[in-house]
Short mmCIF file of C-alpha atoms in Angstrom, two decimals:
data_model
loop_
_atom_site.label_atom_id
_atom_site.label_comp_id
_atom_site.label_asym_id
_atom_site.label_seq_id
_atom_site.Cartn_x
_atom_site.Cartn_y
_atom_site.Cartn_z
CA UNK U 215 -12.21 -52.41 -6.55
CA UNK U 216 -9.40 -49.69 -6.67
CA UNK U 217 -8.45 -47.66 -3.50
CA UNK U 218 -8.36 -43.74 -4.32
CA UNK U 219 -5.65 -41.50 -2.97
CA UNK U 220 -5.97 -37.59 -1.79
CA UNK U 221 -3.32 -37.31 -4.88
CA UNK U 222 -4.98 -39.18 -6.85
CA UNK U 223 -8.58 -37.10 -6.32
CA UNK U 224 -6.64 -33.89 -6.88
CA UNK U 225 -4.86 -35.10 -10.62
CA UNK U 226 -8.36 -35.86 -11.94
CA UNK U 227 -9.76 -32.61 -10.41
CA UNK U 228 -10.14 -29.35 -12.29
CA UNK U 229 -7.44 -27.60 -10.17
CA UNK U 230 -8.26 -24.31 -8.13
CA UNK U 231 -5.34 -22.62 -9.67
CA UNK U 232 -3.32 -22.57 -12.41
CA UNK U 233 -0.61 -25.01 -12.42
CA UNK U 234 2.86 -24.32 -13.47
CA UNK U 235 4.43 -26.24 -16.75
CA UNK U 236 8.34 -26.80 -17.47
CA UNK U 237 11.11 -25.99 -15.49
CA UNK U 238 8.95 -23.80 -13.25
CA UNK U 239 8.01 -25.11 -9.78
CA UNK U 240 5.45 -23.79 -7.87
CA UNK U 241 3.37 -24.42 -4.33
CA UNK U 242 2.91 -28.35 -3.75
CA UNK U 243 -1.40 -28.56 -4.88
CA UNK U 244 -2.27 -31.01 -2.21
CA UNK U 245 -0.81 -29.11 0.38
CA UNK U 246 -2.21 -25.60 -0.88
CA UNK U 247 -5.53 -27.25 -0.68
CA UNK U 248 -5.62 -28.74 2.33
CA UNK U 249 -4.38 -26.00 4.25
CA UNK U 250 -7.38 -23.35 2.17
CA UNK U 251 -9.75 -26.12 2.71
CA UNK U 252 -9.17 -25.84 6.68
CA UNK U 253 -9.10 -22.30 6.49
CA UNK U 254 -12.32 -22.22 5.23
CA UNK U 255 -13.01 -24.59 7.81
CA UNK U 256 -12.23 -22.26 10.19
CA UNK U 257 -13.43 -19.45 9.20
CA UNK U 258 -17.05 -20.18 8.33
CA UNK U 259 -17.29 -22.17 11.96
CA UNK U 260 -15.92 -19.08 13.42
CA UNK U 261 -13.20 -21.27 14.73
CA UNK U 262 -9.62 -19.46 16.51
CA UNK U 263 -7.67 -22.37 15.55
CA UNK U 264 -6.13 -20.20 12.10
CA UNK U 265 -5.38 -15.89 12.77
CA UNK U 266 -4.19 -13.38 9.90
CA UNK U 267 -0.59 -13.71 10.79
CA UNK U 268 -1.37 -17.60 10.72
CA UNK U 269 -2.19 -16.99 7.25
CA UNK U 270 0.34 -14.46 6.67
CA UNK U 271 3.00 -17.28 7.06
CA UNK U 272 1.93 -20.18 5.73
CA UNK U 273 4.29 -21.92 3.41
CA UNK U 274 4.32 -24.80 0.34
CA UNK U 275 7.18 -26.86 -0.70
CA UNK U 276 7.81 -25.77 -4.30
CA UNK U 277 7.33 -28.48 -6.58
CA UNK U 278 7.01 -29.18 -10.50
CA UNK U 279 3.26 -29.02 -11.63
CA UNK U 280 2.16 -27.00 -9.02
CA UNK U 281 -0.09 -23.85 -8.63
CA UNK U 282 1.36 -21.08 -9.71
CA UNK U 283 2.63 -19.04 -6.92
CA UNK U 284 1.56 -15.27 -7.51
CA UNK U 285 -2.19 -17.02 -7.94
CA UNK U 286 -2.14 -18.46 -4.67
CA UNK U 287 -0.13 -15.65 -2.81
CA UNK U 288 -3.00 -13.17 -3.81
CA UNK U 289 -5.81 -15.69 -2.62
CA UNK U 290 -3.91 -16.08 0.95
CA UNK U 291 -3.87 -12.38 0.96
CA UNK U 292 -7.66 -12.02 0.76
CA UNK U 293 -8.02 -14.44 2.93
CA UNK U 294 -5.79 -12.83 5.05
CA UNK U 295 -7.65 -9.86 4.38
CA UNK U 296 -10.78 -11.89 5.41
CA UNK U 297 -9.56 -13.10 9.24
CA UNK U 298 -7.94 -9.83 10.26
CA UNK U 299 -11.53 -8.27 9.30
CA UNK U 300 -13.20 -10.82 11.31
CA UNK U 301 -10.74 -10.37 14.63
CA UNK U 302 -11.38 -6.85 14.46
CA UNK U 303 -14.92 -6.71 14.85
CA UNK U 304 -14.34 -9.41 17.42
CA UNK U 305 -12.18 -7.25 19.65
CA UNK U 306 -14.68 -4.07 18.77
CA UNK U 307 -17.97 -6.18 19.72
CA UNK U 308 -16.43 -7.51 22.96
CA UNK U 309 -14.27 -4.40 24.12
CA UNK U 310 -15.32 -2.03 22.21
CA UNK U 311 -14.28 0.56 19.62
CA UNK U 312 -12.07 2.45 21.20
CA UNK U 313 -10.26 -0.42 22.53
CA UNK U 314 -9.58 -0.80 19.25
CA UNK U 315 -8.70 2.22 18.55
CA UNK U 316 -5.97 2.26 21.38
CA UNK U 317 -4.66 -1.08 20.48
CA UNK U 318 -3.65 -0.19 16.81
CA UNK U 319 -2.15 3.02 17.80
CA UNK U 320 -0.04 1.19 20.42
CA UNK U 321 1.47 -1.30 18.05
CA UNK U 322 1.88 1.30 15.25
CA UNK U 323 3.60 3.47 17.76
CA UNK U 324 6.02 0.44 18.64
CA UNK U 325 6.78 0.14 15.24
CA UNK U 326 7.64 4.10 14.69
CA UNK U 327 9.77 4.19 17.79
CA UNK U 328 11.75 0.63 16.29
CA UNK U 329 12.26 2.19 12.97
CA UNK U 330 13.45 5.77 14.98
CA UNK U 331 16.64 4.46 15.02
CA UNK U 332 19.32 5.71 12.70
CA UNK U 333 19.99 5.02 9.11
CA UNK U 334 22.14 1.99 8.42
CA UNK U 335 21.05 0.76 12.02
CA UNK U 336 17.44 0.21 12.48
CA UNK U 337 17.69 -3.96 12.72
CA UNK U 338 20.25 -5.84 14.55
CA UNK U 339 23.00 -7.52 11.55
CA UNK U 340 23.85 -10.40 10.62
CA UNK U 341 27.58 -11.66 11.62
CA UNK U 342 30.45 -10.25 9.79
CA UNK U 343 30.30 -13.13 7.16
CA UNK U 344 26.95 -14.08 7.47
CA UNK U 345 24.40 -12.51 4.74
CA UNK U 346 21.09 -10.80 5.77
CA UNK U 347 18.57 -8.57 3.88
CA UNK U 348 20.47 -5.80 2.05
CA UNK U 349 20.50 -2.59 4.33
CA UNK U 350 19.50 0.49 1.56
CA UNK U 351 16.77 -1.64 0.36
CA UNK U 352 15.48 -2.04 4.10
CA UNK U 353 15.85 1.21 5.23
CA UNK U 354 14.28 2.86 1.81
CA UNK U 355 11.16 0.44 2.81
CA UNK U 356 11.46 1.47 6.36
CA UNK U 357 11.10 4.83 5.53
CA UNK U 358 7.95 4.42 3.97
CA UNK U 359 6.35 2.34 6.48
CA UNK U 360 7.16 5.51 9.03
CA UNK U 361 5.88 8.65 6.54
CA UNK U 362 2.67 5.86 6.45
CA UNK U 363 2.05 5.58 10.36
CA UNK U 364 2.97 9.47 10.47
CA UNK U 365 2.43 11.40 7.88
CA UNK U 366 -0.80 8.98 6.25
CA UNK U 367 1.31 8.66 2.88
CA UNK U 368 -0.13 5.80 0.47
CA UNK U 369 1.58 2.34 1.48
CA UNK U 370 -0.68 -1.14 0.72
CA UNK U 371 -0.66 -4.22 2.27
CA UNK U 372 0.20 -5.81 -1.37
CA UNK U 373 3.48 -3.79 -1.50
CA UNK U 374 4.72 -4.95 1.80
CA UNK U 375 4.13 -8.85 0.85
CA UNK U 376 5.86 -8.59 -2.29
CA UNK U 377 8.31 -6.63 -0.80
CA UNK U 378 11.79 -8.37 -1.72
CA UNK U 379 15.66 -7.53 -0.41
CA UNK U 380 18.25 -8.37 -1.86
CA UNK U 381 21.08 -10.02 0.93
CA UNK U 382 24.38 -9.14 1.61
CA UNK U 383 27.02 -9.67 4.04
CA UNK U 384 26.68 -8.47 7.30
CA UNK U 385 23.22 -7.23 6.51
CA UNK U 386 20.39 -6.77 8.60
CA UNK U 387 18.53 -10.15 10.12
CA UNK U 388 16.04 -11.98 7.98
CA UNK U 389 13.45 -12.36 10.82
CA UNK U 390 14.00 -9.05 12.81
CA UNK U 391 12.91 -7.33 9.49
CA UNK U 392 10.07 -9.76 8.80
CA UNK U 393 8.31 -9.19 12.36
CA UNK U 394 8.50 -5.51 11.18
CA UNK U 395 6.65 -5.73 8.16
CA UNK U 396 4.05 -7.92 9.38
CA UNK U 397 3.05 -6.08 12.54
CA UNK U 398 2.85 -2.79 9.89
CA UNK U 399 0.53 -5.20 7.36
CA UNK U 400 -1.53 -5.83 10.98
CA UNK U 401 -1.67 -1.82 11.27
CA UNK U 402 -2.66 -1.46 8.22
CA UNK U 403 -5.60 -4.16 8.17
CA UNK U 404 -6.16 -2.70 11.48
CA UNK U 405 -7.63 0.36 10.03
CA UNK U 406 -9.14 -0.78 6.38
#
């Protein structure tokens, strides 16, 4: 009798997503499934052990022969999608609506009065010879995140995860930037 691996049940499986061939690397498949197959854990128990910004976050090593990444990145987005849904009829049913309400108008206000600052200087920099997220390419993205809280132009969730920036020296911090876009993706879930 032969012992059977977790890698070994998910080569012979038909596998959830399309899996990359070549040169190309993509997520690692065992860990891409375990991690959707507790979030569906989760979710259908009702569970707060995983939130949207959980989701939001989660990384794969990159590896040959594995899912394609674009595939996956648009499933964790729906079921991204799918928690932030669920915590805000949580916080409606126990506080009410206009808790709600109050709350997403708070944090979108935090982020307007953050992104208030001038041009060139909205985000703390990296060190003179360090590299961080080009600063045009931030602050063009910056100033669409602020006509969306203010003025109600068109801005997706789906165009601030893909959102990309090129670095360069003494740019402006990596994770400073990051927290930015995902409290706007949270506004913007917020108030599908």
């Amino acid at each position: 009798m032969t012992s059977t691996t977790v890698d070994d049940v998910t080569e012979n499986a038909r596998p959830a997503f399309r899996v990359t061939t070549g040169r190309e690397r993509g997520y690692h498949r065992v860990a891409v499934d375990t991690f959707l197959a507790s979030a569906r854990e989760t979710f259908e128990l009702g569970l707060d052990d995983l939130s949207a910004a959980d989701v939001r976050v989660a990384s794969f090593p990159l590896v040959k022969e594995g899912y394609v990444v674009g595939d996956v990145d648009a499933a964790l987005g729906r079921i991204e999608d799918a928690f932030a849904a669920r915590e805000r009829d949580q916080i409606v049913r126990e506080q009410g609506a206009e808790a709600w309400v109050v709350k997403v108008r708070a944090e979108a206000q935090v982020i307007l009065d953050h992104l208030a600052r001038g041009r060139r200087h909205k985000f703390a920099r990296s060190g003179l010879l360090g590299f961080g997220y080009r600063v045009d390419e931030v602050d063009h993205v910056a100033a669409r995140i602020v006509r969306y809280l203010r003025d109600g132009d068109e801005l997706t969730v789906e165009q601030l995860r893909s959102a990309a920036f090129r670095m360069q020296r003494h740019g402006y911090r990596e994770e400073q930037v990051d927290a930015i876009l995902d409290a706007t993706i949270d506004v913007i879930l917020a108030v599908r």
